[in-house]
C-alpha positions as a Markdown table, in Angstrom:
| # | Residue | x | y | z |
|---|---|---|---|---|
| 1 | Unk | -55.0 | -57.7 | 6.8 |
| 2 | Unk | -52.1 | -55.9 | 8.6 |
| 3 | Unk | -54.0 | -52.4 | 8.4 |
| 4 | Unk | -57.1 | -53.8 | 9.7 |
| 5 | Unk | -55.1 | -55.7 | 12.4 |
| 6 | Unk | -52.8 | -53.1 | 13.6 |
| 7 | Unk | -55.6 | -50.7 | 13.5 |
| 8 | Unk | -57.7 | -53.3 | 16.3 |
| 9 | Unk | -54.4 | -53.7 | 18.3 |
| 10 | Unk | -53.7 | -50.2 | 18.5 |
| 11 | Unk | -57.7 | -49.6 | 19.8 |
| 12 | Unk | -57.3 | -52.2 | 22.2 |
| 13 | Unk | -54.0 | -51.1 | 23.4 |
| 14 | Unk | -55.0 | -47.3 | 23.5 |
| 15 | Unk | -58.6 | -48.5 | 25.6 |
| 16 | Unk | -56.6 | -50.2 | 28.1 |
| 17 | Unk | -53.6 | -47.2 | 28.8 |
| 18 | Unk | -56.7 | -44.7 | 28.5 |
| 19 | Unk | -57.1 | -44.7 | 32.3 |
| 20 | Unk | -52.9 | -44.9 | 32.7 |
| 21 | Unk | -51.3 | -42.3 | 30.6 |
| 22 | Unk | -51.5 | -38.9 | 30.7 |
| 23 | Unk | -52.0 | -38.5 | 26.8 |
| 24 | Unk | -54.7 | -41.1 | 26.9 |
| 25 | Unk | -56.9 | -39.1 | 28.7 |
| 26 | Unk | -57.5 | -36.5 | 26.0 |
| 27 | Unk | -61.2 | -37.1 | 24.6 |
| 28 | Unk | -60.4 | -37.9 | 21.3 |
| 29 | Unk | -57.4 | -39.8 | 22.0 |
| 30 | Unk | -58.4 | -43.7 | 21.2 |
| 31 | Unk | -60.9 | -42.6 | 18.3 |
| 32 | Unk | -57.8 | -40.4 | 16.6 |
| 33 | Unk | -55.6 | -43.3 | 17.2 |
| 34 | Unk | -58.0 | -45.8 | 15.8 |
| 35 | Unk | -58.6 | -44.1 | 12.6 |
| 36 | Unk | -54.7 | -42.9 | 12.2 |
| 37 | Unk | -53.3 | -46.5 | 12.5 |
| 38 | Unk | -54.1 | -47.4 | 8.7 |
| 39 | Unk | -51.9 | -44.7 | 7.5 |
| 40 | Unk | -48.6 | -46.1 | 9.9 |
| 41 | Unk | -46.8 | -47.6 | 6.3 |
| 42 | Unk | -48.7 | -45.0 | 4.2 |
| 43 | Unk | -45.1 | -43.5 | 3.1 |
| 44 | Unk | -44.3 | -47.8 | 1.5 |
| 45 | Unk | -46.0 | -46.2 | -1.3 |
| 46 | Unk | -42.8 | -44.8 | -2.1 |
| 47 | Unk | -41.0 | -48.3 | -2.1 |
| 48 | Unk | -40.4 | -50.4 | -5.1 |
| 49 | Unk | -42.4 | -53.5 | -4.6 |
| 50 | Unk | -39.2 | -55.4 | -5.4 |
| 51 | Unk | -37.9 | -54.6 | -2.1 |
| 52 | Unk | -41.3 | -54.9 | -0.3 |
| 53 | Unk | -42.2 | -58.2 | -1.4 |
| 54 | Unk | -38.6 | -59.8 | -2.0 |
| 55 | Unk | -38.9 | -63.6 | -0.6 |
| 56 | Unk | -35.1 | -63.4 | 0.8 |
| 57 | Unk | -33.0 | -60.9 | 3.1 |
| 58 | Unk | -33.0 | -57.6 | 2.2 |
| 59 | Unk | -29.5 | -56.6 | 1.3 |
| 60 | Unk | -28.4 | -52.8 | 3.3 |
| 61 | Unk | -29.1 | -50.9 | 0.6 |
| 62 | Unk | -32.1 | -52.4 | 0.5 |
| 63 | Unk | -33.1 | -52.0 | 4.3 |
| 64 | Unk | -31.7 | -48.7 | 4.4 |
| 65 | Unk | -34.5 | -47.9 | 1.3 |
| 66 | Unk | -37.2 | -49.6 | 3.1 |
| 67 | Unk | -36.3 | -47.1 | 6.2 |
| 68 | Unk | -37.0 | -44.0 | 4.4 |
| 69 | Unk | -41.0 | -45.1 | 4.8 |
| 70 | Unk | -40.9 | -43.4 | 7.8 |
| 71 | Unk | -39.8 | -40.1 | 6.9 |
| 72 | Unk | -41.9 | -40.1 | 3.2 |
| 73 | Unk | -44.9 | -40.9 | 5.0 |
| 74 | Unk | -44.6 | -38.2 | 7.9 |
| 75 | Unk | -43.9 | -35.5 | 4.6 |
| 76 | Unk | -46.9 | -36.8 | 2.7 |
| 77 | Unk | -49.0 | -36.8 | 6.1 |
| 78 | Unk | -47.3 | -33.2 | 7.0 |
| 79 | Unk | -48.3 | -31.6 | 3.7 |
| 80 | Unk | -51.4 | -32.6 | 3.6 |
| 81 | Unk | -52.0 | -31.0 | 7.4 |
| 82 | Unk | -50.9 | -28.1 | 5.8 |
| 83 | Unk | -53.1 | -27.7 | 3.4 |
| 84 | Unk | -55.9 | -28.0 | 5.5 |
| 85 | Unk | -56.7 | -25.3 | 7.6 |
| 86 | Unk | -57.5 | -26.9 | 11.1 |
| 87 | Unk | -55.8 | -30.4 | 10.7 |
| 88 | Unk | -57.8 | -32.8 | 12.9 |
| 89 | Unk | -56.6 | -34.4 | 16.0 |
| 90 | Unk | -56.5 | -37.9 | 13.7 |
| 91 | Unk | -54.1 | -36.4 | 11.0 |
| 92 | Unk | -51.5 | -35.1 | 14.1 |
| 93 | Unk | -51.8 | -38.7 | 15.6 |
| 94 | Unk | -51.1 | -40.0 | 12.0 |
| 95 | Unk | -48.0 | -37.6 | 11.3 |
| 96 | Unk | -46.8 | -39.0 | 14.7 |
| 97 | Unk | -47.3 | -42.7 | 14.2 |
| 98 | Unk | -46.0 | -42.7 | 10.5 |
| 99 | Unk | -42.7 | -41.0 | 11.5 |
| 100 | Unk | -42.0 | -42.7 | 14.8 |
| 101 | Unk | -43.3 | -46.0 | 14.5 |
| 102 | Unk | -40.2 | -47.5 | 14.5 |
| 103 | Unk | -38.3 | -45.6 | 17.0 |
| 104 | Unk | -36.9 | -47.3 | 20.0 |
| 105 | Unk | -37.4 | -46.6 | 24.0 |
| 106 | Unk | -33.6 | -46.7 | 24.1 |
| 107 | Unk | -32.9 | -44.4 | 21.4 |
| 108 | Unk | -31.8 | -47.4 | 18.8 |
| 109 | Unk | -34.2 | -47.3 | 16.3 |
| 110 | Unk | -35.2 | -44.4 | 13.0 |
| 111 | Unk | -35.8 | -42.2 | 11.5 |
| 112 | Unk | -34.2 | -40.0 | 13.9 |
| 113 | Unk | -33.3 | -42.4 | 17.1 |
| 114 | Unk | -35.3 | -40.7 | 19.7 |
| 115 | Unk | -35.8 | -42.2 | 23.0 |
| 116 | Unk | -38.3 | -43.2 | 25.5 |
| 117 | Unk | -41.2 | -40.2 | 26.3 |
| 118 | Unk | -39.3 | -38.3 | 23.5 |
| 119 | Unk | -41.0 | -40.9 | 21.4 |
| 120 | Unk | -44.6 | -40.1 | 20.7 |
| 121 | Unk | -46.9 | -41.9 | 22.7 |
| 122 | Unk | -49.1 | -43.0 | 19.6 |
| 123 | Unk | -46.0 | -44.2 | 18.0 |
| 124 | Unk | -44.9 | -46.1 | 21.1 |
| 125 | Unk | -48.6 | -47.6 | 20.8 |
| 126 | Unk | -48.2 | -48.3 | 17.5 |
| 127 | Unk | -44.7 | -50.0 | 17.5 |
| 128 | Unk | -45.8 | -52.7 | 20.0 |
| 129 | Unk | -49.3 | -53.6 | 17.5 |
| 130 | Unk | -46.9 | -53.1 | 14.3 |
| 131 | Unk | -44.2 | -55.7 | 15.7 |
| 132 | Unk | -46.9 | -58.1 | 17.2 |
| 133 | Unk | -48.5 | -58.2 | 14.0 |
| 134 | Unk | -45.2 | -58.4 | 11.9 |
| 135 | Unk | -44.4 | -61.4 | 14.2 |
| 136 | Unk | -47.8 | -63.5 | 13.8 |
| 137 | Unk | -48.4 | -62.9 | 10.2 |
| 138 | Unk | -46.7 | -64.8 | 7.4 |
| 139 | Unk | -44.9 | -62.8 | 5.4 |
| 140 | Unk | -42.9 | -63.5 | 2.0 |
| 141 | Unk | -39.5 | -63.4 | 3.3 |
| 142 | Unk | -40.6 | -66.0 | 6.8 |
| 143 | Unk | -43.2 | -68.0 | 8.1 |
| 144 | Unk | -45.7 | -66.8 | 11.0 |
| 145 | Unk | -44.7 | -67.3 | 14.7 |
| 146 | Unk | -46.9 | -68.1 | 17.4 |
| 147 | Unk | -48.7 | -66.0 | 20.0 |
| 148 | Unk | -46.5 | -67.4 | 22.7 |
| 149 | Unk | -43.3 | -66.8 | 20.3 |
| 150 | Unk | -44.6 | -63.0 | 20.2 |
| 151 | Unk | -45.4 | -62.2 | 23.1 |
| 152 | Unk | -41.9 | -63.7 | 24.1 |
| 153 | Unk | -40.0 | -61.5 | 22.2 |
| 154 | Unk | -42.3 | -58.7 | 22.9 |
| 155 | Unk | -41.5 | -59.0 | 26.9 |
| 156 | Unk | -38.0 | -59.2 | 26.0 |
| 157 | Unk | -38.1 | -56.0 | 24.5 |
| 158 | Unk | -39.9 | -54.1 | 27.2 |
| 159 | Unk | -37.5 | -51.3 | 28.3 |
| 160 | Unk | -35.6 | -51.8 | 25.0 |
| 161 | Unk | -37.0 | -51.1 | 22.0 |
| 162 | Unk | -41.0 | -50.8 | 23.5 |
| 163 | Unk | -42.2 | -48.7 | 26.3 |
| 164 | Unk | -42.7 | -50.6 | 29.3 |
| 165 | Unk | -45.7 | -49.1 | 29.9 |
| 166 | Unk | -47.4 | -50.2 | 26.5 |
| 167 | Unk | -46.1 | -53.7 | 26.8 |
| 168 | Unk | -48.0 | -54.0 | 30.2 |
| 169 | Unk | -51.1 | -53.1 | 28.3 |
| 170 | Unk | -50.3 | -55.8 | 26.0 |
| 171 | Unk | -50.3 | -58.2 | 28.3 |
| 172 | Unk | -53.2 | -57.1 | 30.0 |
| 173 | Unk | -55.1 | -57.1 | 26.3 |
| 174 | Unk | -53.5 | -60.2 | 25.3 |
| 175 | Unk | -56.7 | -62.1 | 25.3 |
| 176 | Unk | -57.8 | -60.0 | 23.0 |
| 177 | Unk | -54.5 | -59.6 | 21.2 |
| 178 | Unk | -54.7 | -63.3 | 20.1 |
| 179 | Unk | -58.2 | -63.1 | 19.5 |
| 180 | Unk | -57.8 | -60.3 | 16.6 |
| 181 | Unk | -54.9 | -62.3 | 15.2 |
């Protein structure tokens, strides 16, 4: 369910910035980011399920492995715009949110440790519906936390590892947050 979930977040996110952000206000803007969300992990193909589902820690080997989803999915995503001849909107928004979904507003995270608006702003989107939904969902490797436990941690990392802006949309969708959880 994390597609489908993520995918929800994201359109609930993106309706609530779409009168707040600049890049929001471009027409096709939540339906591109609606139908892009799905292909966020698309580049976990790539990654031996024996690191994906492992029940313990991931060693650093391991995690440094699982990182390279980002760059493999932005290259699949990336050839595949350029075999088309007028990549849509949705396939740009996808090539942004696979590559940078796990970038950081201070410039801490990967592939390529870029930092606040340098960060795309579907990624940016994406990284605060990707973590809340990491959080709430049980995974092998740990149990679910709650919706207050998320949203916790998800307030402490406003101006951190999320854009502020984005986590003030969370809050002001988190109604509707819990409700797709």
């Amino acid at each position: 369910g994390h597609t489908y979930r993520t995918q929800h977040y994201v359109k609930c996110l993106a309706t609530h910035l779409a009168g707040k952000h600049a890049e929001a206000q471009h027409p096709f803007f939540l339906e591109s980011l609606y139908h892009a969300a799905p292909l966020h992990d698309v580049g976990k193909v790539a990654i031996p399920d024996s690191i994906l589902l492992k029940p313990g820690s991931l060693s650093k080997d391991e995690f440094e492995k699982i990182k390279t989803h980002t760059v493999i999915g932005r290259k699949m995503l990336l050839e595949t715009a350029q075999k088309l001849r007028s990549p849509s909107e949705f396939l740009h928004c996808a090539i942004d949110m696979a590559g940078s979904h796990h970038e950081r507003w201070d410039g801490k995270g990967y592939p390529d440790g870029l930092a606040g608006e340098n960060i795309p702003f579907s990624a940016r989107v994406m990284a605060v519906a990707d973590v809340y939904d990491a959080l709430t969902s049980k995974r092998v490797y740990k149990k679910s936390m709650s919706h207050e436990q998320a949203i916790s941690i998800i307030l402490q990392g406003a101006g951190s590892q999320f854009d502020p802006l984005v986590v003030k949309a969370f809050m002001a969708c988190e109604e509707e947050m819990q409700r797709i959880c």
